[in-house]
Coordinates of C-alpha atoms and ligand atoms in Angstrom, one line a residue:
M249 CA 0.0 0.0 0.0
D250 CA 1.2 3.5 -0.8
K251 CA 2.1 6.1 1.8
I252 CA 2.7 9.8 1.4
L253 CA 5.6 11.4 3.2
I254 CA 5.7 15.1 3.9
E255 CA 8.5 17.3 5.4
G256 CA 6.6 20.4 6.6
G257 CA 7.7 24.0 6.5
E258 CA 7.9 24.9 2.8
K259 CA 6.0 27.9 1.7
L260 CA 4.1 26.9 -1.6
R261 CA 4.7 29.2 -4.5
G262 CA 3.7 29.1 -8.2
E263 CA 0.8 27.9 -10.3
V264 CA -1.4 24.9 -10.2
S265 CA -4.1 23.7 -12.6
V266 CA -7.4 22.3 -11.3
S267 CA -8.8 19.1 -12.7
G268 CA -12.4 18.2 -13.7
A269 CA -14.8 17.8 -10.8
K270 CA -15.2 14.2 -9.5
N271 CA -18.7 15.0 -8.3
A272 CA -19.8 16.2 -11.7
A273 CA -18.0 13.5 -13.7
L274 CA -19.7 10.7 -11.8
P275 CA -23.3 11.6 -12.6
I276 CA -22.5 12.8 -16.0
I277 CA -20.8 9.5 -16.9
A278 CA -23.8 7.7 -15.3
S279 CA -26.1 9.8 -17.6
S280 CA -24.7 8.0 -20.6
L281 CA -26.8 5.1 -19.6
L282 CA -29.9 7.1 -20.7
T283 CA -29.1 7.1 -24.4
E284 CA -28.0 4.6 -27.1
G285 CA -26.2 7.5 -28.7
S286 CA -22.4 8.1 -28.3
C287 CA -21.5 10.4 -25.4
V288 CA -18.2 12.3 -25.4
F289 CA -17.1 13.9 -22.1
H290 CA -14.1 16.3 -21.9
N291 CA -12.1 17.3 -18.8
V292 CA -12.8 13.9 -17.0
P293 CA -10.3 13.6 -14.1
D294 CA -8.1 10.5 -13.8
L295 CA -9.4 9.3 -10.4
V296 CA -10.1 6.0 -8.7
D297 CA -13.8 6.9 -8.5
V298 CA -14.0 7.6 -12.1
K299 CA -12.4 4.2 -12.8
T300 CA -15.0 2.6 -10.6
I301 CA -17.9 4.1 -12.5
K302 CA -16.3 3.2 -15.9
K303 CA -16.1 -0.4 -14.6
L304 CA -19.7 -0.3 -13.4
L305 CA -20.8 0.9 -16.9
V306 CA -18.8 -1.8 -18.7
S307 CA -20.3 -4.4 -16.3
L308 CA -23.7 -3.2 -17.5
G309 CA -22.7 -3.6 -21.2
A310 CA -21.5 -0.2 -22.1
A311 CA -18.5 0.4 -24.4
V312 CA -16.2 2.9 -22.7
E313 CA -13.0 4.4 -24.3
A314 CA -10.7 6.8 -22.7
K315 CA -8.2 9.1 -24.4
G316 CA -6.4 11.4 -22.0
N317 CA -9.1 13.3 -20.2
T318 CA -11.7 12.5 -22.8
L319 CA -14.1 9.7 -22.3
Q320 CA -16.4 8.1 -24.9
V321 CA -19.3 6.0 -23.8
Q322 CA -21.8 4.1 -25.9
A323 CA -24.3 2.4 -23.6
G324 CA -25.8 -0.7 -25.1
I325 CA -27.2 -2.3 -21.9
Q326 CA -27.0 -5.9 -21.5
Q327 CA -28.0 -6.3 -17.9
C328 CA -29.3 -4.1 -15.1
E329 CA -27.5 -5.1 -12.0
A330 CA -24.8 -3.1 -10.1
S331 CA -23.1 -5.6 -7.9
Y332 CA -22.0 -5.1 -4.3
D333 CA -18.4 -5.5 -5.3
L334 CA -18.5 -2.2 -7.3
V335 CA -20.9 -0.2 -5.1
K336 CA -19.2 -0.9 -1.8
T337 CA -16.1 1.0 -3.0
M338 CA -18.1 4.0 -4.1
R339 CA -21.4 5.2 -2.8
A340 CA -22.0 7.2 -5.8
S341 CA -22.6 4.0 -7.8
I342 CA -26.2 4.6 -6.8
L343 CA -26.3 7.1 -9.5
V344 CA -26.9 4.4 -12.1
L345 CA -30.3 3.6 -10.5
G346 CA -32.3 6.5 -11.9
P347 CA -30.9 6.1 -15.5
L348 CA -31.4 2.3 -15.6
V349 CA -35.0 2.5 -14.3
A350 CA -35.8 5.2 -16.7
R351 CA -34.4 3.5 -19.8
M352 CA -34.9 -0.2 -19.1
G353 CA -37.8 -0.2 -16.6
R354 CA -35.8 -2.1 -14.1
A355 CA -32.6 -2.0 -12.1
R356 CA -31.0 -4.0 -9.2
V357 CA -28.4 -1.9 -7.4
S358 CA -26.6 -2.9 -4.2
L359 CA -27.3 -0.7 -1.3
P360 CA -24.2 1.4 -0.5
G361 CA -24.7 0.9 3.2
G362 CA -23.0 3.0 5.9
C363 CA -19.6 4.7 5.5
A364 CA -17.0 6.5 7.4
I365 CA -18.8 9.8 7.5
G366 CA -22.3 8.7 8.7
A367 CA -25.2 6.6 7.8
R368 CA -25.9 8.4 4.4
P369 CA -29.1 6.6 3.5
V370 CA -30.7 6.7 0.0
N371 CA -34.3 6.8 1.2
L372 CA -35.0 10.0 -0.6
H373 CA -33.9 8.6 -4.0
L374 CA -36.1 5.6 -3.4
K375 CA -39.2 7.6 -2.1
A376 CA -39.0 9.8 -5.2
L377 CA -38.8 6.9 -7.6
Q378 CA -41.8 5.4 -5.9
A379 CA -43.7 8.6 -6.3
M380 CA -42.9 8.5 -10.0
G381 CA -44.4 5.0 -10.3
A382 CA -41.5 2.6 -9.6
E383 CA -42.0 -0.4 -7.4
I384 CA -39.1 -0.7 -4.9
D385 CA -38.1 -3.9 -3.1
L386 CA -35.2 -4.1 -0.8
R387 CA -33.9 -7.6 -0.9
D388 CA -30.5 -9.2 0.1
G389 CA -28.9 -5.8 0.4
Y390 CA -30.1 -4.8 -3.0
V391 CA -32.6 -2.2 -4.2
E392 CA -34.8 -3.7 -6.9
A393 CA -36.8 -1.2 -8.9
T394 CA -39.3 -2.0 -11.6
T395 CA -41.7 0.1 -13.5
K396 CA -43.9 -0.1 -16.6
G397 CA -43.1 3.5 -17.2
L398 CA -42.2 6.4 -14.9
K399 CA -44.6 9.3 -14.6
G400 CA -43.8 12.9 -13.9
T401 CA -44.9 14.3 -10.5
T402 CA -43.9 16.9 -8.0
I403 CA -41.3 15.7 -5.5
F404 CA -40.3 17.6 -2.4
F405 CA -36.9 16.5 -1.0
D406 CA -37.1 16.6 2.8
T407 CA -33.3 17.3 2.9
S408 CA -31.3 18.8 0.2
T409 CA -29.5 15.8 -1.4
V410 CA -27.0 16.1 -4.2
T411 CA -26.9 12.6 -5.7
G412 CA -30.6 12.3 -4.9
T413 CA -31.5 15.3 -7.0
E414 CA -29.2 14.0 -9.8
N415 CA -30.6 10.5 -9.7
I416 CA -34.2 11.7 -9.9
M417 CA -33.4 14.3 -12.5
M418 CA -32.0 11.5 -14.7
A419 CA -35.0 9.3 -14.1
A420 CA -37.4 12.2 -15.0
V421 CA -35.9 13.1 -18.4
L422 CA -37.5 9.9 -19.8
A423 CA -40.6 9.9 -17.8
R424 CA -44.1 10.7 -19.2
G425 CA -45.1 14.3 -18.3
T426 CA -43.5 16.8 -16.1
T427 CA -41.5 16.4 -13.0
V428 CA -40.9 19.2 -10.5
L429 CA -38.2 18.8 -7.9
E430 CA -38.7 21.0 -4.9
N431 CA -35.9 21.7 -2.4
A432 CA -33.6 20.4 -5.0
A433 CA -29.8 20.6 -4.4
K434 CA -28.3 23.8 -5.9
E435 CA -24.7 22.5 -6.3
P436 CA -22.9 23.5 -9.5
E437 CA -22.4 19.8 -10.2
V438 CA -26.2 19.3 -10.5
E439 CA -26.2 22.2 -13.0
N440 CA -23.4 20.7 -15.0
L441 CA -25.3 17.4 -15.2
A442 CA -28.5 19.3 -16.4
T443 CA -26.5 21.0 -19.1
A444 CA -25.1 17.6 -20.3
L445 CA -28.6 16.1 -20.3
N446 CA -30.1 19.0 -22.2
G447 CA -27.3 18.5 -24.8
M448 CA -28.8 15.0 -25.2
G449 CA -32.2 16.6 -25.9
A450 CA -33.7 16.6 -22.4
K451 CA -35.9 19.5 -21.3
I452 CA -34.6 20.7 -17.9
R453 CA -35.1 24.1 -16.4
G454 CA -34.0 25.7 -13.2
A455 CA -31.0 23.5 -12.4
G456 CA -28.8 25.5 -10.0
T457 CA -31.9 26.7 -8.1
D458 CA -34.0 24.8 -5.6
V459 CA -36.9 24.2 -8.1
I460 CA -36.0 22.1 -11.1
T461 CA -38.6 21.4 -13.8
I462 CA -38.2 18.4 -16.1
E463 CA -40.4 17.8 -19.1
G464 CA -40.1 14.2 -20.1
V465 CA -39.0 13.2 -23.7
T466 CA -39.2 9.8 -25.3
S467 CA -35.6 9.4 -26.1
L468 CA -32.2 11.1 -25.9
D469 CA -29.4 11.4 -28.4
S470 CA -25.6 11.7 -28.6
V471 CA -23.8 14.5 -26.7
E472 CA -20.5 16.1 -26.3
A473 CA -20.1 17.8 -22.9
S474 CA -17.4 19.2 -20.5
I475 CA -17.0 18.6 -16.9
I476 CA -16.6 21.7 -14.8
A477 CA -13.5 22.4 -12.6
D478 CA -13.3 20.7 -9.3
R479 CA -14.1 23.3 -6.6
V480 CA -13.1 21.0 -3.8
E481 CA -9.7 20.4 -5.3
A482 CA -9.3 24.2 -6.1
G483 CA -10.3 25.0 -2.5
T484 CA -7.8 22.5 -1.1
F485 CA -5.0 24.2 -3.0
M486 CA -6.2 27.7 -1.8
I487 CA -6.0 26.5 1.8
A488 CA -2.6 24.9 1.1
A489 CA -1.4 28.4 0.1
A490 CA -2.9 30.0 3.2
I491 CA -1.6 27.4 5.7
T492 CA 2.0 27.6 4.4
G493 CA 2.0 31.4 4.2
G494 CA 2.7 30.9 0.5
D495 CA 1.6 32.5 -2.8
V496 CA -0.2 30.3 -5.2
V497 CA -2.2 30.8 -8.4
V498 CA -5.0 28.3 -8.7
K499 CA -5.7 28.2 -12.5
G500 CA -8.7 26.9 -14.4
C501 CA -11.2 27.1 -11.6
E502 CA -14.7 28.8 -11.3
P503 CA -14.2 31.5 -8.7
K504 CA -18.0 31.9 -8.4
H505 CA -18.2 28.3 -7.0
L506 CA -15.6 29.2 -4.3
E507 CA -17.2 32.3 -2.8
A508 CA -17.9 30.7 0.7
L509 CA -14.3 29.6 1.0
T510 CA -13.0 32.9 -0.4
A511 CA -14.9 34.9 2.2
K512 CA -13.6 32.7 5.1
L513 CA -10.0 32.8 3.8
R514 CA -10.1 36.6 3.6
E515 CA -11.5 36.7 7.1
A516 CA -8.7 34.5 8.2
G517 CA -6.2 37.0 6.8
A518 CA -5.2 35.6 3.4
S519 CA -5.2 37.9 0.5
I520 CA -7.2 36.7 -2.5
E521 CA -7.2 38.1 -6.1
I522 CA -9.6 36.8 -8.7
N523 CA -8.7 37.1 -12.3
G524 CA -11.0 35.4 -14.7
S525 CA -10.6 31.7 -14.0
S526 CA -7.6 32.1 -11.7
V527 CA -7.5 32.7 -8.1
R528 CA -4.3 34.0 -6.4
V529 CA -4.0 33.2 -2.7
S530 CA -1.3 34.8 -0.6
G531 CA -1.0 33.8 3.0
G532 CA 0.1 36.4 5.5
N533 CA 2.5 35.7 8.4
S534 CA -0.3 34.6 10.6
V535 CA -3.8 33.1 10.3
H536 CA -6.7 34.3 12.3
S537 CA -9.4 32.0 13.7
V538 CA -12.7 32.1 11.9
D539 CA -16.0 30.2 12.6
I540 CA -17.4 27.9 10.0
T541 CA -20.7 26.2 9.5
T542 CA -21.1 23.7 6.7
L543 CA -24.2 24.0 4.6
P544 CA -25.5 23.0 1.2
Y545 CA -24.3 25.1 -1.7
P546 CA -23.8 28.1 -1.8
G547 CA -22.9 27.7 1.9
F548 CA -19.6 26.5 3.1
P549 CA -19.0 23.0 1.7
T550 CA -18.8 20.0 3.9
D551 CA -16.2 18.7 1.5
L552 CA -13.8 21.6 2.6
Q553 CA -14.6 21.3 6.3
A554 CA -11.7 19.0 7.2
Q555 CA -9.2 21.1 5.2
M556 CA -10.4 24.3 6.8
M557 CA -10.0 22.7 10.1
A558 CA -6.4 21.9 9.4
L559 CA -5.9 25.7 8.8
M560 CA -7.6 26.6 12.1
T561 CA -5.3 24.3 14.1
V562 CA -2.5 26.8 13.5
A563 CA -4.6 30.0 13.7
I564 CA -4.4 32.7 16.4
G565 CA -7.4 32.2 18.6
T566 CA -10.2 29.7 18.8
S567 CA -12.6 28.7 16.1
V568 CA -15.9 26.8 16.2
I569 CA -16.6 24.5 13.3
R570 CA -20.1 23.2 12.9
E571 CA -20.8 20.3 10.6
T572 CA -24.5 20.3 9.7
V573 CA -24.6 18.2 6.5
F574 CA -23.2 14.9 7.8
E575 CA -23.1 13.3 11.2
N576 CA -19.7 11.9 12.2
R577 CA -17.6 13.8 9.8
F578 CA -14.9 14.6 12.3
M579 CA -12.8 11.5 11.7
H580 CA -9.7 13.7 11.0
V581 CA -9.8 15.2 14.5
N582 CA -8.0 12.4 16.3
E583 CA -5.3 12.3 13.7
M584 CA -4.8 16.1 13.9
M585 CA -4.6 15.8 17.6
R586 CA -1.8 13.2 17.2
M587 CA 0.1 16.1 15.4
G588 CA -0.4 18.4 18.3
A589 CA -3.7 20.1 17.4
D590 CA -5.9 21.3 20.3
I591 CA -9.5 20.3 19.3
V592 CA -12.5 19.5 21.4
I593 CA -15.6 17.8 20.0
D594 CA -19.0 18.7 21.3
G595 CA -21.7 17.1 19.3
N596 CA -21.6 18.4 15.8
R597 CA -19.2 21.3 16.8
A598 CA -15.4 21.2 16.8
I599 CA -13.8 23.7 19.0
V600 CA -10.3 24.3 17.6
S601 CA -7.8 26.4 19.6
G602 CA -4.9 27.4 17.4
V603 CA -1.4 26.1 18.5
N604 CA 2.0 27.6 17.5
R605 CA 3.1 24.5 15.7
L606 CA 2.0 21.1 14.6
R607 CA 4.5 18.2 14.8
G608 CA 4.8 15.6 12.0
A609 CA 3.5 12.1 13.0
P610 CA 2.4 8.9 11.4
V611 CA -1.3 9.4 10.6
M612 CA -4.0 7.6 8.8
A613 CA -6.5 8.7 6.1
T614 CA -10.0 7.7 7.1
D615 CA -11.9 9.2 4.2
L616 CA -11.2 11.3 1.1
R617 CA -11.4 14.8 2.5
A618 CA -10.0 13.8 5.8
S619 CA -6.9 12.6 4.0
A620 CA -6.5 15.9 2.2
S621 CA -6.7 17.7 5.5
L622 CA -3.9 15.6 6.9
V623 CA -1.7 16.4 3.9
L624 CA -2.4 20.1 4.6
A625 CA -1.5 19.7 8.3
G626 CA 1.7 17.9 7.2
L627 CA 2.7 20.8 5.0
V628 CA 2.9 23.1 8.0
A629 CA 4.0 20.6 10.6
E630 CA 7.5 20.4 12.0
G631 CA 9.3 17.2 10.8
T632 CA 7.9 14.2 8.9
T633 CA 4.2 13.3 8.5
E634 CA 3.6 9.8 7.2
L635 CA 0.2 9.4 5.8
S636 CA -1.0 5.8 5.3
R637 CA -4.2 4.5 3.6
V638 CA -3.7 7.0 0.8
Y639 CA -6.1 5.1 -1.6
H640 CA -8.8 7.4 0.0
I641 CA -7.0 10.5 -1.5
D642 CA -6.7 8.9 -4.9
R643 CA -10.4 8.5 -5.0
G644 CA -10.8 12.3 -5.5
Y645 CA -7.5 14.1 -6.1
E646 CA -5.6 13.6 -9.4
R647 CA -1.8 13.2 -8.5
I648 CA -2.0 15.5 -5.5
E649 CA 1.6 14.9 -4.4
E650 CA 2.9 15.9 -7.9
K651 CA 0.8 19.0 -8.0
L652 CA 2.0 20.0 -4.5
S653 CA 5.5 19.2 -5.1
R654 CA 5.6 21.4 -8.2
L655 CA 4.5 24.2 -5.8
G656 CA 7.6 23.5 -3.7
A657 CA 6.2 21.1 -1.1
N658 CA 8.5 18.5 0.1
I659 CA 6.2 15.6 -0.5
R660 CA 6.6 12.2 -2.0
R661 CA 4.7 8.9 -2.4
V662 CA 6.4 5.7 -1.3
R663 CA 5.4 2.1 -2.0
E664 CA 5.7 -0.4 0.9
Ligands
UD1_946 C1 -22.6 14.5 -2.3 C2 -21.2 14.5 -2.7 C3 -20.3 14.6 -1.5 C4 -20.7 15.7 -0.6 C5 -22.2 15.8 -0.4 C6 -22.7 17.0 0.3 C7 -21.1 13.2 -4.8 C8 -20.7 12.0 -5.6 N1 -20.9 13.3 -3.5 O1 -22.9 13.3 -1.6 O2 -19.0 14.8 -1.9 O3 -20.1 15.7 0.6 O4 -22.9 15.6 -1.6 O5 -22.4 18.2 -0.4 O6 -21.6 14.2 -5.4 N2 -29.6 12.0 3.0 C9 -30.7 11.4 3.5 N3 -31.4 10.6 2.6 C10 -31.1 10.4 1.3 C11 -30.0 11.2 0.8 C12 -29.3 11.9 1.7 O7 -31.0 11.5 4.7 O8 -31.8 9.6 0.6 C13 -28.9 12.9 3.9 C14 -27.4 12.5 4.1 O9 -27.3 11.5 5.0 C15 -26.7 13.7 4.4 C16 -27.5 14.8 3.6 O10 -28.7 14.2 3.3 O11 -26.8 14.0 5.8 C17 -26.8 15.2 2.4 O12 -26.4 14.2 1.7 P1 -26.2 14.1 0.1 O13 -26.3 15.5 -0.5 O14 -27.2 13.1 -0.5 O15 -24.8 13.6 -0.2 P2 -24.2 12.7 -1.4 O16 -25.1 13.0 -2.6 O17 -24.2 11.3 -1.0

């Protein structure tokens, strides 16, 4: 298994380019199941999660060909089952459910089960499909959905759910009549998916707001679409610049998608200049504590909570970080404390008192964003940080150690 070794203390400098967004690539690749036509997707990141969804599509019968960051999919579907082996490694595999039911009238998809950051059920996906006329059975750890034809209806999501909104939007594009999704997720990745679907001939309005209207069509066609820049990767590099007191230009991102983070980094004392699709972050000599509450978009993203906590561990003063999107998303806290951080957990709040310095230590990645936060802590810690279980980070960051090392970080991957 690979490890990442980091010698802390280098100030990051230079330019770094952002890859395509994992959370947009996964639903957009899954959407190719809705059409027999050829789908060409550009700016697809080279990540383990993307490899998993490709494998899943191939197992369903699709022809998938990758050339650099371009992916071509032609989805002839031979069977409608997503097995436990593939789903257990990636919860987002549930994204094939909506498209399969819509196009084939049936699907059998393994339930994702719990995961490191909380229970994360898919009840809202299933309730919405039922409301559209699918019969749902839960058997042997699988969701079995069948329908003689989905029908449009109005669906109110009790909680804002990103993959839930995406799954039902994909189901609704081939349903009879009009579907209205209320309290829909407003994340930019939902909008990116809607643009790709509309490119296939779907009729979706309102994506990016909390009411999405989908007029069903009878079939969809070929499409060529691009994946948006990964705002979580961009945000991680912005925090890397701030935590090291460096000066980094993050290129090829969408600053509009990073407003919540930008505001917090400025409040913490970093200087941020926006120029088109580039964001320059210069860290000062010190970081001030700021309070954070995670929220659905456009609020502060839960996917940057752990990284921001890393920054707060070395801030002047005390910050309160409230996690409201997921329960149990503080798995990084114990590892940070092993590096000398002063953090107290109180329910869904972490009270972080800044310390003068972190010390390098052997630490373990527990989930994707937690591992990124430990890399950030390692960049500023005294001595060597040895991060194990780095397969978590490879699920969502394209060659993170190469990109950081080009910015001057003393970081390398070793194979045991
Ligand atoms: C997506 C992102 C993930 C991000 C999260 C929140 C992808 C592939 N993943 O995950 O990186 O952290 O959004 O921005 O895009 N919930 C239910 N029932 C459901 C569905 C969700 O109770 O049927 C709850 C969840 O437990 C959670 C909250 O709703 O507390 C939000 O989850 P959701 O938006 O669905 O997260 P994901 O789509 O899984």
